XYZ file of C-alpha atoms in Angstrom:
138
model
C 0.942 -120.478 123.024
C 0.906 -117.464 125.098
C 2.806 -118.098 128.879
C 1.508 -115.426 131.293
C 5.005 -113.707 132.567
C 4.488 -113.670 136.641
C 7.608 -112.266 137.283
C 10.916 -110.365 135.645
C 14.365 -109.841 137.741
C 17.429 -108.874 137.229
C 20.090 -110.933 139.169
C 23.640 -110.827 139.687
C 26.262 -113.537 140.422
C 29.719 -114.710 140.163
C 30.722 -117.109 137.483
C 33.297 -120.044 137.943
C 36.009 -117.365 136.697
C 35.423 -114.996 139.420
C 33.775 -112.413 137.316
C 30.517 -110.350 138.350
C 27.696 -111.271 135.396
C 23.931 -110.690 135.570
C 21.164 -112.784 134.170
C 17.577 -111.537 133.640
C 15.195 -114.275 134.971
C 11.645 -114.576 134.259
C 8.831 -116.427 135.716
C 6.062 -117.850 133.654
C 2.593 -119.738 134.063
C 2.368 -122.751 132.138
C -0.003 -125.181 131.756
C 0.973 -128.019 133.499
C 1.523 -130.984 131.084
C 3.367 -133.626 134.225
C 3.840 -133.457 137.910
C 7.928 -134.120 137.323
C 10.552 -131.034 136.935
C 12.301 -130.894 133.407
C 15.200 -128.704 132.674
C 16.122 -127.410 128.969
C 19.073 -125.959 128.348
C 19.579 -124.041 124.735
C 23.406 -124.452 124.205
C 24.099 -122.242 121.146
C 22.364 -119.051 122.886
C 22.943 -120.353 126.527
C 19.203 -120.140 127.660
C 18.306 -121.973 130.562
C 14.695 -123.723 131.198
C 12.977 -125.130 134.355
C 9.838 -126.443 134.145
C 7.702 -127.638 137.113
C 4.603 -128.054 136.281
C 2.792 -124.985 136.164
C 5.891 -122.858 136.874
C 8.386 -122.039 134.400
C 11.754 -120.260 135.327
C 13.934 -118.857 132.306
C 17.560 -117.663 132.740
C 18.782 -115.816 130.365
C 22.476 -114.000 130.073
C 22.898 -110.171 130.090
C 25.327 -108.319 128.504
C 26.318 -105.251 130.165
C 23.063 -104.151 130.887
C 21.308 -105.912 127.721
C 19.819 -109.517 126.149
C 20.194 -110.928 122.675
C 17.209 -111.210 120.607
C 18.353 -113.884 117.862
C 16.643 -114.627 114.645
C 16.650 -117.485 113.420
C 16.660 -117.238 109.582
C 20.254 -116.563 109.956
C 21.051 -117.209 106.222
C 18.942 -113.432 105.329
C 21.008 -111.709 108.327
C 24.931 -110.147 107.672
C 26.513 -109.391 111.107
C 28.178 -106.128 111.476
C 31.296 -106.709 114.307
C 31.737 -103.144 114.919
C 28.040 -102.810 116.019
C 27.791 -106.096 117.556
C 24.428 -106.899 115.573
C 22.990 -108.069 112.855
C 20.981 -106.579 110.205
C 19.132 -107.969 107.616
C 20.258 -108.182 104.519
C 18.095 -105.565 102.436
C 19.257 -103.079 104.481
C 22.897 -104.449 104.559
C 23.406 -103.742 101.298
C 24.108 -100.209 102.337
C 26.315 -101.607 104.207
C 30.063 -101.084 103.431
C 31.338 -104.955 102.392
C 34.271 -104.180 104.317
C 32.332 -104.105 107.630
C 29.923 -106.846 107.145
C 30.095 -111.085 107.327
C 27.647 -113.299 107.018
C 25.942 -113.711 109.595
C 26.306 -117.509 111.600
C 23.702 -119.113 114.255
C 26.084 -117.477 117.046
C 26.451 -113.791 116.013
C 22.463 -113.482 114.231
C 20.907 -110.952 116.919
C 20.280 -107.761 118.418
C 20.387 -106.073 121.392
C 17.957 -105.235 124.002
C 18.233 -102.953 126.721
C 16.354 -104.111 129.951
C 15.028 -101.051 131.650
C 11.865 -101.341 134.268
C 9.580 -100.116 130.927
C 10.651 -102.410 128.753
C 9.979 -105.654 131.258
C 6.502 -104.506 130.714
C 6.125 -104.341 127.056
C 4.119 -106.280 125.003
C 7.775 -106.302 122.835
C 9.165 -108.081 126.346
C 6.367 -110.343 125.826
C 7.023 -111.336 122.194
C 10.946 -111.549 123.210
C 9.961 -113.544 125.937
C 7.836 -115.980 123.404
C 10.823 -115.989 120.902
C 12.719 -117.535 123.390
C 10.695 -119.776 124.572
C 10.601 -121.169 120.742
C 14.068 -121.736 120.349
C 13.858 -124.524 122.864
C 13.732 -128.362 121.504
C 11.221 -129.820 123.332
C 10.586 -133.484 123.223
């Protein structure tokens, strides 16, 4: 189900630590399914959800300047630590074994640099919709 992106933002604040961290946040039209507000919160890639009806608000951690895209077939992905990504692994068998792990739920992702272009990409779109699947609804 495609979710019409209103609105993309970068925003900044201070975490409980004291440290400066950003969070991309992204507004979406839904189709309303109840009047109440639910929250969702996807723990192992620290996604947060709001739904209110025909509103949806998605938080999503940066990382100096980028998101993590994570697949989740994990078990065909090797993580590369130098890199900070993982690659799948066909192409990991070039890979030096030395520099490689198997790759776990937590470490299974990419990168993604959020520039003004990108947030208007139909690849921001499908990144947007890959999130919005890794949620558990019930």
């Amino acid at each position: 189900m495609q979710h019409p992106i209103i609105s993309a933002t970068v925003s900044k604040y201070i975490d409980y630590d004291g440290n400066e961290k950003e969070e991309l946040i992204i507004v979406l039209k839904n189709e309303p399914v109840d009047s109440c507000n639910k929250s969702y919160y996807q723990r192992r890639y620290d996604y947060y959800l709001h739904n209110s009806g025909d509103i949806m608000r998605l938080r999503i951690p940066m990382y100096q300047g980028m998101v993590r895209m994570y697949f989740s077939d994990y078990k065909n992905y090797y993580y590369l630590p130098l890199e900070d990504q993982a690659i799948h692994k066909s192409v990991a068998q070039y890979v030096d074994k030395e520099h490689r792990q198997k790759a776990t739920p937590e470490n299974c992702y990419t990168t993604l640099t959020v520039t003004d272009e990108w947030l208007k990409s139909e690849q921001f779109a499908a990144f947007v919709e890959t999130v919005l699947q890794s949620f558990q609804f019930k």
